[in-house]
mmCIF file of C-alpha atoms in Angstrom:
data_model
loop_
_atom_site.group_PDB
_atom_site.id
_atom_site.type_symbol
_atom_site.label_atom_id
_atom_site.label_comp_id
_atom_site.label_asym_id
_atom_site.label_seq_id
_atom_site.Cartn_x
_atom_site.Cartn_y
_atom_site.Cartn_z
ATOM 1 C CA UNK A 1 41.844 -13.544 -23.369
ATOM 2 C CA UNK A 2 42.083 -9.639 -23.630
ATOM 3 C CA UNK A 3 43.295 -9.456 -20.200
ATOM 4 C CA UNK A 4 46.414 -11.053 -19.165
ATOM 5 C CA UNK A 5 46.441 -14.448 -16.656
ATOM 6 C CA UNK A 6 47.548 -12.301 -13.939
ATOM 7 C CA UNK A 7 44.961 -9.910 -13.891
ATOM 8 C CA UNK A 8 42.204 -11.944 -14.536
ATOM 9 C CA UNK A 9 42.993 -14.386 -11.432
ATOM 10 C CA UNK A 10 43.643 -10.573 -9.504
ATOM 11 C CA UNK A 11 40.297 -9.643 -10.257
ATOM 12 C CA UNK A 12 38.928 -12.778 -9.271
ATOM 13 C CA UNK A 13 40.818 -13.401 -6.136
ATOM 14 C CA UNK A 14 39.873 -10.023 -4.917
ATOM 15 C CA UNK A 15 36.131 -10.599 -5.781
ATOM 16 C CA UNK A 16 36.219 -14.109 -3.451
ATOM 17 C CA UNK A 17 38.313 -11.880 -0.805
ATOM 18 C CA UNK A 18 35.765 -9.494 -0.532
ATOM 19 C CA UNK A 19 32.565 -11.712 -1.214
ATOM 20 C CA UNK A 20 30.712 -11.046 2.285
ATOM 21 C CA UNK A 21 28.019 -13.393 2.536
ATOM 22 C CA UNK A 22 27.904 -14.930 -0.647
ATOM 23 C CA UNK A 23 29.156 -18.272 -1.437
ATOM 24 C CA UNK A 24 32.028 -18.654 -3.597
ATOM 25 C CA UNK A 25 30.219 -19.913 -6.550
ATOM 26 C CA UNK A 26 28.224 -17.173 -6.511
ATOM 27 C CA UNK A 27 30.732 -14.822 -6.481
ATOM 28 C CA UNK A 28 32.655 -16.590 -8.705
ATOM 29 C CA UNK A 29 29.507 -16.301 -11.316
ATOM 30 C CA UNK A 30 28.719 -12.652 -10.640
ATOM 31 C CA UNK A 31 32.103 -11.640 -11.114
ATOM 32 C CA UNK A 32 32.849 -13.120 -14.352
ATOM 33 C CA UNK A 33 29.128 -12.059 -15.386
ATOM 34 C CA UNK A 34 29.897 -8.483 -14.652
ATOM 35 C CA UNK A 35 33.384 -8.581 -15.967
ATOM 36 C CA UNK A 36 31.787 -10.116 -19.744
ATOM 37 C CA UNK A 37 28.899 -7.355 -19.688
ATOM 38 C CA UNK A 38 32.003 -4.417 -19.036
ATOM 39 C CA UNK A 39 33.576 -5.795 -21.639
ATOM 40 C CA UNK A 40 36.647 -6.807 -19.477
ATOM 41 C CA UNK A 41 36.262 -10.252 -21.103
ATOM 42 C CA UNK A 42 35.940 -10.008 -24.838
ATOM 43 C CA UNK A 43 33.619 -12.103 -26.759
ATOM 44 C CA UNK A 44 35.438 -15.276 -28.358
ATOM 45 C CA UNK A 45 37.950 -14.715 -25.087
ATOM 46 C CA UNK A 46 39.789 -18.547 -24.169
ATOM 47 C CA UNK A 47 39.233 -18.875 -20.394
ATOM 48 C CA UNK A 48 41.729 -21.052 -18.680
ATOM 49 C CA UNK A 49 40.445 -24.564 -17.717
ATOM 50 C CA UNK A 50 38.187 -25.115 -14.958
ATOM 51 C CA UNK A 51 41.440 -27.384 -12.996
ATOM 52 C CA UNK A 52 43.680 -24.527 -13.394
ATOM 53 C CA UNK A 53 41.082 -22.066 -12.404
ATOM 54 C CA UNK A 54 40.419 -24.424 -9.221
ATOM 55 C CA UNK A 55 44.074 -24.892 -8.537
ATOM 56 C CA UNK A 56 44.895 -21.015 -8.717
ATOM 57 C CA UNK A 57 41.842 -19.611 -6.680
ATOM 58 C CA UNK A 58 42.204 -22.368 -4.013
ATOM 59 C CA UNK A 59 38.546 -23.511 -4.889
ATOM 60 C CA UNK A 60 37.234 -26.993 -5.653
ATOM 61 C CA UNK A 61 36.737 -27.906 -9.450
ATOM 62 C CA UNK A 62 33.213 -28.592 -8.707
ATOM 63 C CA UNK A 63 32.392 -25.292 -7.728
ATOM 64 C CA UNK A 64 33.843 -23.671 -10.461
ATOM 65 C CA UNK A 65 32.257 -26.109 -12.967
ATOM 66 C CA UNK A 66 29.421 -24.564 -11.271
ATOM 67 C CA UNK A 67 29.913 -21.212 -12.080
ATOM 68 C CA UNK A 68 30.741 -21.750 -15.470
ATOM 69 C CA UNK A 69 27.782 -23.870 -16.085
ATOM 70 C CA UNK A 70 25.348 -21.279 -14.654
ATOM 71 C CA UNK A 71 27.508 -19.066 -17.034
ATOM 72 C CA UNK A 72 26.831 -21.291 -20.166
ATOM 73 C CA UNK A 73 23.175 -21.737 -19.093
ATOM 74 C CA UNK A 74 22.832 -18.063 -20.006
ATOM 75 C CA UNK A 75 24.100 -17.588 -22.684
ATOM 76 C CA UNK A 76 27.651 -15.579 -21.263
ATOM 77 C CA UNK A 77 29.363 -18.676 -21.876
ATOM 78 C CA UNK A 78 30.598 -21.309 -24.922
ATOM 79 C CA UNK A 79 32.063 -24.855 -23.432
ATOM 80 C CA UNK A 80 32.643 -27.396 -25.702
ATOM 81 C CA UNK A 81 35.839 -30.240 -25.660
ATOM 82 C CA UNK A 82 38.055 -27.371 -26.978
ATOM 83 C CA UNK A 83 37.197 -25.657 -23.298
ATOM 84 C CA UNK A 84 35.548 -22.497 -22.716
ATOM 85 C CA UNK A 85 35.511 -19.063 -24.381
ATOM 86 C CA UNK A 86 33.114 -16.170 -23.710
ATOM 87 C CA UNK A 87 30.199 -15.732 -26.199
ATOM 88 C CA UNK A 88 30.311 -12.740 -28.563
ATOM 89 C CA UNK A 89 27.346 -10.296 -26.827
ATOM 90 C CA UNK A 90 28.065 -7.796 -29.457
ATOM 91 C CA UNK A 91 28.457 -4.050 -28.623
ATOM 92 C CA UNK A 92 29.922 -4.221 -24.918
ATOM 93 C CA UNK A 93 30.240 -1.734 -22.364
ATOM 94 C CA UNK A 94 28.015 1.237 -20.757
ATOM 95 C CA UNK A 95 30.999 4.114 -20.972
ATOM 96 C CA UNK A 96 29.412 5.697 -24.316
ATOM 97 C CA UNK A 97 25.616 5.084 -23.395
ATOM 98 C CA UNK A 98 23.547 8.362 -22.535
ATOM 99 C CA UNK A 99 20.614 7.649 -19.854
ATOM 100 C CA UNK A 100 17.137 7.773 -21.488
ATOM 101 C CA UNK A 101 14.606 10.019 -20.069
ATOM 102 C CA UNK A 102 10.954 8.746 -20.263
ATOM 103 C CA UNK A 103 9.077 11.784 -22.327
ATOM 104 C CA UNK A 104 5.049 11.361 -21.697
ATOM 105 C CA UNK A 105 3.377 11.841 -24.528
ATOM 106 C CA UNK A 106 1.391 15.236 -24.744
ATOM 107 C CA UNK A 107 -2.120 14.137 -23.682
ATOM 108 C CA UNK A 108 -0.419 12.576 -20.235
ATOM 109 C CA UNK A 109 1.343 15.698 -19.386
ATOM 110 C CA UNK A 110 -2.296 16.571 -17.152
ATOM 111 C CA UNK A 111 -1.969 13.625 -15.031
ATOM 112 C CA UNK A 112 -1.533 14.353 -11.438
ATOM 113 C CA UNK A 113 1.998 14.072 -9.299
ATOM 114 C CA UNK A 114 2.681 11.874 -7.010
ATOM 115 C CA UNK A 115 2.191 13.292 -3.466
ATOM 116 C CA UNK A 116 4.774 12.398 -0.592
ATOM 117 C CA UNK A 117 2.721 11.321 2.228
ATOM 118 C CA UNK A 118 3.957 11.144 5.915
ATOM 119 C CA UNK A 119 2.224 8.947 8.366
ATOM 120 C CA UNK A 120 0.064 10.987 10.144
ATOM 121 C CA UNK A 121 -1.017 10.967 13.724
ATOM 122 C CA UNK A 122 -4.709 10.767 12.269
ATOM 123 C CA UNK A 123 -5.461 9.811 8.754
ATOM 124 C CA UNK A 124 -8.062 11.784 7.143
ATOM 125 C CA UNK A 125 -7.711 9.913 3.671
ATOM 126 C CA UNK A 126 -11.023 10.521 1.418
ATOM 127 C CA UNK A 127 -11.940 6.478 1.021
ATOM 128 C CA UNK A 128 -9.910 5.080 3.854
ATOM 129 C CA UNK A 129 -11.765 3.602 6.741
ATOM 130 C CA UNK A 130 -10.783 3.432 10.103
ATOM 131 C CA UNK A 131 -8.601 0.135 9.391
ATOM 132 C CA UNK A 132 -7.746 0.078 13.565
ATOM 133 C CA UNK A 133 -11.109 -1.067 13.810
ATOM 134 C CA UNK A 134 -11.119 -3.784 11.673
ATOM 135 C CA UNK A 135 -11.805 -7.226 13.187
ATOM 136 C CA UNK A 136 -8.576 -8.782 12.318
ATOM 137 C CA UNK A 137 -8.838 -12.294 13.982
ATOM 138 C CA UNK A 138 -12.798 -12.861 12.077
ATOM 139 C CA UNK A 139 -11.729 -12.193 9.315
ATOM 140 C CA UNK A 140 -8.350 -14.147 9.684
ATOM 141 C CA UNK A 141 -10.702 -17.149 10.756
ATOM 142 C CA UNK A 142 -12.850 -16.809 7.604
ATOM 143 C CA UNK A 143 -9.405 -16.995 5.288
ATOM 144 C CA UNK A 144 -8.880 -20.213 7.215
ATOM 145 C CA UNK A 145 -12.175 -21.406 6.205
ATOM 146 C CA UNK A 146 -12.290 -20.699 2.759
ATOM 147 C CA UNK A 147 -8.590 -22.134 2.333
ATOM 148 C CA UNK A 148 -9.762 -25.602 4.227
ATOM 149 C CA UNK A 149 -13.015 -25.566 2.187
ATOM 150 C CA UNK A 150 -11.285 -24.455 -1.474
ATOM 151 C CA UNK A 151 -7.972 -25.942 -0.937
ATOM 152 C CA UNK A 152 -5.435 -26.226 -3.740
ATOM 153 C CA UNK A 153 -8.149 -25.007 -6.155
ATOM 154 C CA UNK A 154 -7.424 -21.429 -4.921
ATOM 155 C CA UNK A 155 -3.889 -21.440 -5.998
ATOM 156 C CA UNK A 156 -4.721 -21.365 -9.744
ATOM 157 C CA UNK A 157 -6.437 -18.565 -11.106
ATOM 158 C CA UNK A 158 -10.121 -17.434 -10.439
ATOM 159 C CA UNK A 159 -12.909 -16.677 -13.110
ATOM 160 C CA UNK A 160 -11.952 -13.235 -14.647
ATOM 161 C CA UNK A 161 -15.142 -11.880 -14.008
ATOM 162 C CA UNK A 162 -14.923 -12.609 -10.306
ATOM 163 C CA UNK A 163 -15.755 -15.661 -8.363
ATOM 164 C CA UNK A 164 -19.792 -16.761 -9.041
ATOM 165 C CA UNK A 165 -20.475 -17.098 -5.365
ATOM 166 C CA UNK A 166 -19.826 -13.539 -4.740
ATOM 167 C CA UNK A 167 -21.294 -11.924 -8.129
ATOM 168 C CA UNK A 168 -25.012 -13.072 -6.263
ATOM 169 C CA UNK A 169 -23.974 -12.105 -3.106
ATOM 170 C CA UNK A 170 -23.807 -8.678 -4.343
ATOM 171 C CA UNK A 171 -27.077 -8.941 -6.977
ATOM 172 C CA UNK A 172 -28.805 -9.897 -3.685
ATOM 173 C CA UNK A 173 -27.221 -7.017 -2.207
ATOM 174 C CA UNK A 174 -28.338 -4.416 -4.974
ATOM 175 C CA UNK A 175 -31.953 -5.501 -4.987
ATOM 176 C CA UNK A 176 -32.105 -5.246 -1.655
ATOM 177 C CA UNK A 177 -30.357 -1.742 -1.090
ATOM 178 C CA UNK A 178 -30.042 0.109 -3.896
ATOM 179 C CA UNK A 179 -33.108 -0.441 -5.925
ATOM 180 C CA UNK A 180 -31.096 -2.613 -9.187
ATOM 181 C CA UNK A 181 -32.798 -6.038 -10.073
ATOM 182 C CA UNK A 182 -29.732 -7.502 -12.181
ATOM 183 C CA UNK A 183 -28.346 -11.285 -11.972
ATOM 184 C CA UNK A 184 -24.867 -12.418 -11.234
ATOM 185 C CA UNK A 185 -23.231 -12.700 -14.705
ATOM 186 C CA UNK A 186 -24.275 -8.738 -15.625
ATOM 187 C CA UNK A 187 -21.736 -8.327 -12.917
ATOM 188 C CA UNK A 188 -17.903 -7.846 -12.986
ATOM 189 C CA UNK A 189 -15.557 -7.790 -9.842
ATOM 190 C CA UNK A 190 -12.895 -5.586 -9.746
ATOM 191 C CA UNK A 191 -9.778 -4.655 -8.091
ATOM 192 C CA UNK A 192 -10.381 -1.175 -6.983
ATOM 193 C CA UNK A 193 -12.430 1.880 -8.808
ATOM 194 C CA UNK A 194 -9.801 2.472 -10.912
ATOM 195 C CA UNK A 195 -9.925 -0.724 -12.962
ATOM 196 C CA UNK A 196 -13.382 -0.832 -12.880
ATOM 197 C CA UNK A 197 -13.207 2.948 -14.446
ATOM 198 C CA UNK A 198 -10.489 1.594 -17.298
ATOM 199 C CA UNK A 199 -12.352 -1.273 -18.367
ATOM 200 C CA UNK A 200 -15.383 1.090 -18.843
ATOM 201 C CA UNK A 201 -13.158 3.144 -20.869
ATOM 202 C CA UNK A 202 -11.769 0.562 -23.056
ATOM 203 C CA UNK A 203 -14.925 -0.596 -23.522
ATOM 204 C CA UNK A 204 -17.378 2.688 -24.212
ATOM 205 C CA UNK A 205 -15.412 4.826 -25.990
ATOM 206 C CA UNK A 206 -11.848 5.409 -28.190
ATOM 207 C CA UNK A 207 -9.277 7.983 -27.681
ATOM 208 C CA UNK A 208 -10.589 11.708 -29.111
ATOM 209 C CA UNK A 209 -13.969 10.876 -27.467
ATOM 210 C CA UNK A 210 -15.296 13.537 -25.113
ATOM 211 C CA UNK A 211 -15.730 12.788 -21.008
ATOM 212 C CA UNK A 212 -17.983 15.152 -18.399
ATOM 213 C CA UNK A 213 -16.587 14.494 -14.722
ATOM 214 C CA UNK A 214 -17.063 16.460 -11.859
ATOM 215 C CA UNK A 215 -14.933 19.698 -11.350
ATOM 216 C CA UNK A 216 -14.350 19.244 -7.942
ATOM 217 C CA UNK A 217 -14.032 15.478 -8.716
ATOM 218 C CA UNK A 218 -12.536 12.435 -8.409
ATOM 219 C CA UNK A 219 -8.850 12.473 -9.430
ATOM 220 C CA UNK A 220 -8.924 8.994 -10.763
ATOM 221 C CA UNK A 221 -10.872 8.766 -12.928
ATOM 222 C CA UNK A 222 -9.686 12.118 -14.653
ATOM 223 C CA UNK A 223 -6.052 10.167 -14.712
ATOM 224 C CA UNK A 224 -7.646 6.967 -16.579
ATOM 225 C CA UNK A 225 -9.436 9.412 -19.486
ATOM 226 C CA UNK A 226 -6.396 11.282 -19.741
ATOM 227 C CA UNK A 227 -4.159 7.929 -19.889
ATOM 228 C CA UNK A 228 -6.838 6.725 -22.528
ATOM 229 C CA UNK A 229 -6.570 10.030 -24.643
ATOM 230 C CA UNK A 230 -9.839 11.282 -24.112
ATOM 231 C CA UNK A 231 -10.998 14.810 -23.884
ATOM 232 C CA UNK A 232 -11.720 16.031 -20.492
ATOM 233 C CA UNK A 233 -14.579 18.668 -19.422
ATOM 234 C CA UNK A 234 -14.730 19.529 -15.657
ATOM 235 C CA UNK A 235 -18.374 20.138 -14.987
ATOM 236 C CA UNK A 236 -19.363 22.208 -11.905
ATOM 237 C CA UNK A 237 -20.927 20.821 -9.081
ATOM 238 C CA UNK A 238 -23.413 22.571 -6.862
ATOM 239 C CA UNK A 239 -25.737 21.601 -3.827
ATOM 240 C CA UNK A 240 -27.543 19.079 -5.979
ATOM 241 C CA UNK A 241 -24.627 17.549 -7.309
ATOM 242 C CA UNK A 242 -23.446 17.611 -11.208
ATOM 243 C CA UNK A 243 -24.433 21.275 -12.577
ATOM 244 C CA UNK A 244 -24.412 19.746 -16.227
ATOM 245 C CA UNK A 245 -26.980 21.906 -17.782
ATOM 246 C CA UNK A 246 -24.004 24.342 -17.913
ATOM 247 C CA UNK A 247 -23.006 22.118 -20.640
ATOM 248 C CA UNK A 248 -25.597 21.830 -23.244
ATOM 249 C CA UNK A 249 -23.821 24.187 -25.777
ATOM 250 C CA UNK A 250 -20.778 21.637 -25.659
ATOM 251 C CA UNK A 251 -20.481 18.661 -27.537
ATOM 252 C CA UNK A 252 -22.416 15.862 -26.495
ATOM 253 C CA UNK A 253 -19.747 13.349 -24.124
ATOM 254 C CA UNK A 254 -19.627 10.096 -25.010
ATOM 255 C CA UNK A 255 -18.772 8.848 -21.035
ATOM 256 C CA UNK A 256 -20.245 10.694 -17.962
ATOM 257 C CA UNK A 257 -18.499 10.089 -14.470
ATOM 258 C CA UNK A 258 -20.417 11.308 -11.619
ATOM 259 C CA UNK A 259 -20.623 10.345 -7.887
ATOM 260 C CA UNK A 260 -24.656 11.342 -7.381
ATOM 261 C CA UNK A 261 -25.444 9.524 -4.220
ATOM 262 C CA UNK A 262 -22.407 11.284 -2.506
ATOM 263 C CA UNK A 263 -20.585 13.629 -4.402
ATOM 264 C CA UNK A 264 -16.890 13.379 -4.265
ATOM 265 C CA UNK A 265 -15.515 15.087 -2.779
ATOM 266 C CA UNK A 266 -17.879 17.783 -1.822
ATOM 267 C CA UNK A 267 -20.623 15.315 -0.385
ATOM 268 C CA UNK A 268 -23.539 16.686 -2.454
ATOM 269 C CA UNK A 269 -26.709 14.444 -3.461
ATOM 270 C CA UNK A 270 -28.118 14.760 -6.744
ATOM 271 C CA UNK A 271 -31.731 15.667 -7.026
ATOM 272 C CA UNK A 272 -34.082 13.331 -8.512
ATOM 273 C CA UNK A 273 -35.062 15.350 -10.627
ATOM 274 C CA UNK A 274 -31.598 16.203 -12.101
ATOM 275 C CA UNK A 275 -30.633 12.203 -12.141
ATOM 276 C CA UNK A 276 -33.808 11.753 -14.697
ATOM 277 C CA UNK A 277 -32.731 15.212 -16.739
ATOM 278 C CA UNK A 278 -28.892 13.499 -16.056
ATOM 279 C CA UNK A 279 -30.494 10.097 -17.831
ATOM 280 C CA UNK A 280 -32.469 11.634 -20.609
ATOM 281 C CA UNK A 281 -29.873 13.750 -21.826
ATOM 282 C CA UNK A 282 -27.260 10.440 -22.123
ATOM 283 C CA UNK A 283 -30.216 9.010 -23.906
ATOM 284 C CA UNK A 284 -30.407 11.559 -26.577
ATOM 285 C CA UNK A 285 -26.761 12.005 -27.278
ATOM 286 C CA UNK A 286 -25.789 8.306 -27.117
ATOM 287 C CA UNK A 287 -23.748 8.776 -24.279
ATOM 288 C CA UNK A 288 -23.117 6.276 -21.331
ATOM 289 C CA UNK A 289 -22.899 7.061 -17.688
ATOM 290 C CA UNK A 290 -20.695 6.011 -15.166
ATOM 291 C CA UNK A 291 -21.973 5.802 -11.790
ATOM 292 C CA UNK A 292 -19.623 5.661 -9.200
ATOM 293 C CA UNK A 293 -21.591 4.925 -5.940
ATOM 294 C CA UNK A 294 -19.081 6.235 -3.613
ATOM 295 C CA UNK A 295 -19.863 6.138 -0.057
ATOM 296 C CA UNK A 296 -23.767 5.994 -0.794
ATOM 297 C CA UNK A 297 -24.312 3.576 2.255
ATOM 298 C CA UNK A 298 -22.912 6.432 4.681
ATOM 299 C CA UNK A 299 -25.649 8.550 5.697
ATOM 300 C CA UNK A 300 -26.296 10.496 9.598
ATOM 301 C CA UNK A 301 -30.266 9.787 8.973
ATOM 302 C CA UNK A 302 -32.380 8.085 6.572
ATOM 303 C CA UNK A 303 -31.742 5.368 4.300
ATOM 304 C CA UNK A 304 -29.279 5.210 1.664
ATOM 305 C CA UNK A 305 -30.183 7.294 -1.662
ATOM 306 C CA UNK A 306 -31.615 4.597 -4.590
ATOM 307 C CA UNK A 307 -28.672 4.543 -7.306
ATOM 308 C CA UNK A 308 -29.373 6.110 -10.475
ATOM 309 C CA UNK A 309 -29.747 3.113 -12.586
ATOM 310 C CA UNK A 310 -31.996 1.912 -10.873
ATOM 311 C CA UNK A 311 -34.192 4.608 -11.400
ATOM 312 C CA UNK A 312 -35.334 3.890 -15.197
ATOM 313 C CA UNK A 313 -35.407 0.827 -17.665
ATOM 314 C CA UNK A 314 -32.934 0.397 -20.018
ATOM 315 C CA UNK A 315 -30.812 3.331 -18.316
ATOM 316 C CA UNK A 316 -27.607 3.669 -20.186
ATOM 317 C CA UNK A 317 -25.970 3.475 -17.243
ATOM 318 C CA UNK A 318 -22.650 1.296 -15.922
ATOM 319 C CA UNK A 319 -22.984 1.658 -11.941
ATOM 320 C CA UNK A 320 -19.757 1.462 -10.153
ATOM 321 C CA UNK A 321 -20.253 0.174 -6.594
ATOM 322 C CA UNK A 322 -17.696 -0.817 -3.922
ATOM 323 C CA UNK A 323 -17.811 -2.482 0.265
ATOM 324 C CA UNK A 324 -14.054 -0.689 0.444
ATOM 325 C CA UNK A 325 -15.658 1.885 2.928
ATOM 326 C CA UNK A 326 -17.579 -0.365 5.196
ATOM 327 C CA UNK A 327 -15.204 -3.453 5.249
ATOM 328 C CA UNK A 328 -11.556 -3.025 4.244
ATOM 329 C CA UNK A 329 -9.220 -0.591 1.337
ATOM 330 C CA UNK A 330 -8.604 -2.411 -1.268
ATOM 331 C CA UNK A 331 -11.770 -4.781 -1.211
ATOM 332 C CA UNK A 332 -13.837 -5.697 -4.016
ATOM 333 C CA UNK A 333 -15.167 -3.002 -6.303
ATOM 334 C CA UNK A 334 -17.867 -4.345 -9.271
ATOM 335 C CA UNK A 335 -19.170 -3.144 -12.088
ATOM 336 C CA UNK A 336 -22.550 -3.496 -13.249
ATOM 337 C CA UNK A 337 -24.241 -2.612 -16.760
ATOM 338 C CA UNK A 338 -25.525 -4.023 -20.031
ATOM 339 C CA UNK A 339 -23.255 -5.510 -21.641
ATOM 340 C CA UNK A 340 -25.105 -6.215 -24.629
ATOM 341 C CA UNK A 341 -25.718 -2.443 -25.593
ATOM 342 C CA UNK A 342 -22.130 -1.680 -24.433
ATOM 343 C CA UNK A 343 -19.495 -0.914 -27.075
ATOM 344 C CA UNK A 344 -21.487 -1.541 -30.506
ATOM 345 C CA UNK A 345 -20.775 -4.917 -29.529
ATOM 346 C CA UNK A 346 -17.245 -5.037 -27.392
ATOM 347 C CA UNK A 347 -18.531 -6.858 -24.252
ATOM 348 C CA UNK A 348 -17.304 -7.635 -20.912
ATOM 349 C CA UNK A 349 -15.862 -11.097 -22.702
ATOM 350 C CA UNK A 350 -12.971 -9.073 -24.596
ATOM 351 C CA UNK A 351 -11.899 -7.688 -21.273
ATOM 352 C CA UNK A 352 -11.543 -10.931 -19.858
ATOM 353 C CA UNK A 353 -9.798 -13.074 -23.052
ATOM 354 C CA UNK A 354 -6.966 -10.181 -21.760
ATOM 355 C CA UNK A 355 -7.056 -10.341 -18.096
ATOM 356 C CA UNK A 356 -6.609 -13.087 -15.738
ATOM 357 C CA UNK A 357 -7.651 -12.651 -11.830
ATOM 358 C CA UNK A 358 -5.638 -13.768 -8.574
ATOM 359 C CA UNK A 359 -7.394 -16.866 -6.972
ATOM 360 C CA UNK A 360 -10.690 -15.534 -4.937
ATOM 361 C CA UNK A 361 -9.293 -16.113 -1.425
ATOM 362 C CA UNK A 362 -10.607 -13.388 -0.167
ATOM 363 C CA UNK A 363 -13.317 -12.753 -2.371
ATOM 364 C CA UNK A 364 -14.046 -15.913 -0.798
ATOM 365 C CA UNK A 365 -13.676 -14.592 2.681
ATOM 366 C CA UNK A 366 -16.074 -11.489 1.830
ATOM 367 C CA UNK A 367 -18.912 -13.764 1.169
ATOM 368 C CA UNK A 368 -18.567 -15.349 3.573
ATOM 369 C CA UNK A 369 -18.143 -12.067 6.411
#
């Protein structure tokens, strides 16, 4: 040992003094971890034997066997009938080792920073409904339910593109309301805009491609391009929504983010008339659009605005929708598009061999509410 007997059981016996609310196994381990890691205990180091350990510390043999075993376990540790030495780690000790600082790369350095945010008396968060109102106890009953119903089946994981039940909830819900005749497996559940934003990415375009989004816009989505090493263009936005006949001299995007139903955050509608210019122009230049449906179902009069895609056949077009307004933050998002056109041939299917979803509790729930 590189330490003498004496200090060795000093550092110990000062450790199990000390320990607080530990047991003494515990302690015992962490202490002789942390003493191997600072290099305190050289590798190839002879411990004494576990009986003279017990006899010295006042502690029973079995729970120093204990320690030691844990020790051995990983890795800190070599027993054998010869008794027990410390396991050569290598280079040991933090006294020469310089912090690393995390250097983003130069197409991150746009991303937004992080905002400290107080509670507020009154939260005026864009997206965040008034959660105070939110019937609690229904919607604790209808978790019940699905958990008596599903049982141990929801504890694996759920179908990566989002539970079946609820992909024709929502088809049913977008013939209905927003003018889109699709079935349930052109649709893709997602946790929050933002994934539903990167998959589109990963899917439509590679890093150098070109993206339009709306200057004033939707932070987000500007982080995910930039993340994905795309080239950003802020496009202005006007009383009738994306003003991107401002753009025609620039090169063609290959991914369009707009909010047309209710511009974020400015609140604008896009005319019809600019949603079929908007449509014919992604036509020509083989670009896709993203439609992010954002708060389209809030109106003071009227009904809501038909979406985009469902305005045309064969729109090149991946809509974006959410119920995170009208039932809870956080809810289910989905995605809905062609996935045959999309990507020269990437589909939704290469997302999900990569992904796997949490069980569909309370995807479960939603159908049901």
């Amino acid at each position: 040992m590189n330490i003498p007997d004496d200090a060795f059981f000093a550092l110990l016996e000062q450790a199990l003094r000390g320990r607080g609310g530990g047991t003494l196994q515990r302690t015992l381990y962490q202490t002789l971890r942390e003493a191997i890691l600072q290099g305190a205990l050289a590798g190839d180091s002879r411990l004494p034997g576990s009986r003279a350990m017990a006899q010295r510390l006042g502690l029973s043999r079995n729970t120093v066997n204990g320690a030691l075993e844990q020790l051995a376990i990983e890795g800190y540790l070599l027993r054998s009938r010869q008794g027990t030495s410390v396991a050569p780690l290598g280079t040991q000790g933090e006294g020469d080792v310089e912090a690393r600082h995390i250097v983003l790369p130069e197409y991150l350095q746009g991303l937004p920073a992080a905002i400290h945010r107080d509670s507020p008396t009154l939260l005026f968060t864009p997206g965040m409904p008034a959660v105070n109102y939110f019937p609690l106890s229904i919607w604790r009953r209808l978790l019940d339910r699905v958990l008596r119903e599903e049982g141990s089946a929801l504890l694996g994981y759920g179908d990566a593109q989002g539970e079946l039940v609820l992909r024709k909830a929502i088809a049913r819900h977008l013939a209905l309301s927003r003018g889109i005749r699709c079935e349930a497996s052109q649709i893709v559940i997602t946790e929050g805009a933002l994934e539903g934003v990167d998959l589109c990415t990963h899917l439509l375009s590679v890093a150098g491609d070109t993206a339009w989004v709306e200057e004033p816009g939707y932070p987000g989505a500007k982080s995910i391009f930039l993340k994905s090493g795309l080239h950003i263009e802020g496009v202005p936005v006007d009383h009738e929504g994306m003003r991107f006949d401002s753009h025609n001299d620039s090169e063609a995007p290959r991914l369009i983010f707009t909010s047309p139903s209710h511009q974020y955050p400015c609140g604008a509608v896009m005319s019809a008339g600019r949603r079929l210019a908007l449509l014919e122009y992604a036509r020509r230049h083989d670009s896709w659009i993203i439609e992010d449906d954002y708060d389209s179902e809030f109106r003071y009069s009227g009904e809501p605005i038909p979406a985009m895609l469902g305005m045309a056949r064969q729109a090149p077009v991946v809509y974006l929708g959410n119920i995170q307004q009208n039932v809870i933050s956080g809810a289910a998002h989905w995605l809905y598009g062609d996935a045959s056109r999309a990507g020269g041939g990437r589909t939704w299917r290469h997302w999900f061999a990569i992904t796997r979803r949490p069980s569909g509790r309370t995807e479960g729930a939603g159908v049901v509410h």
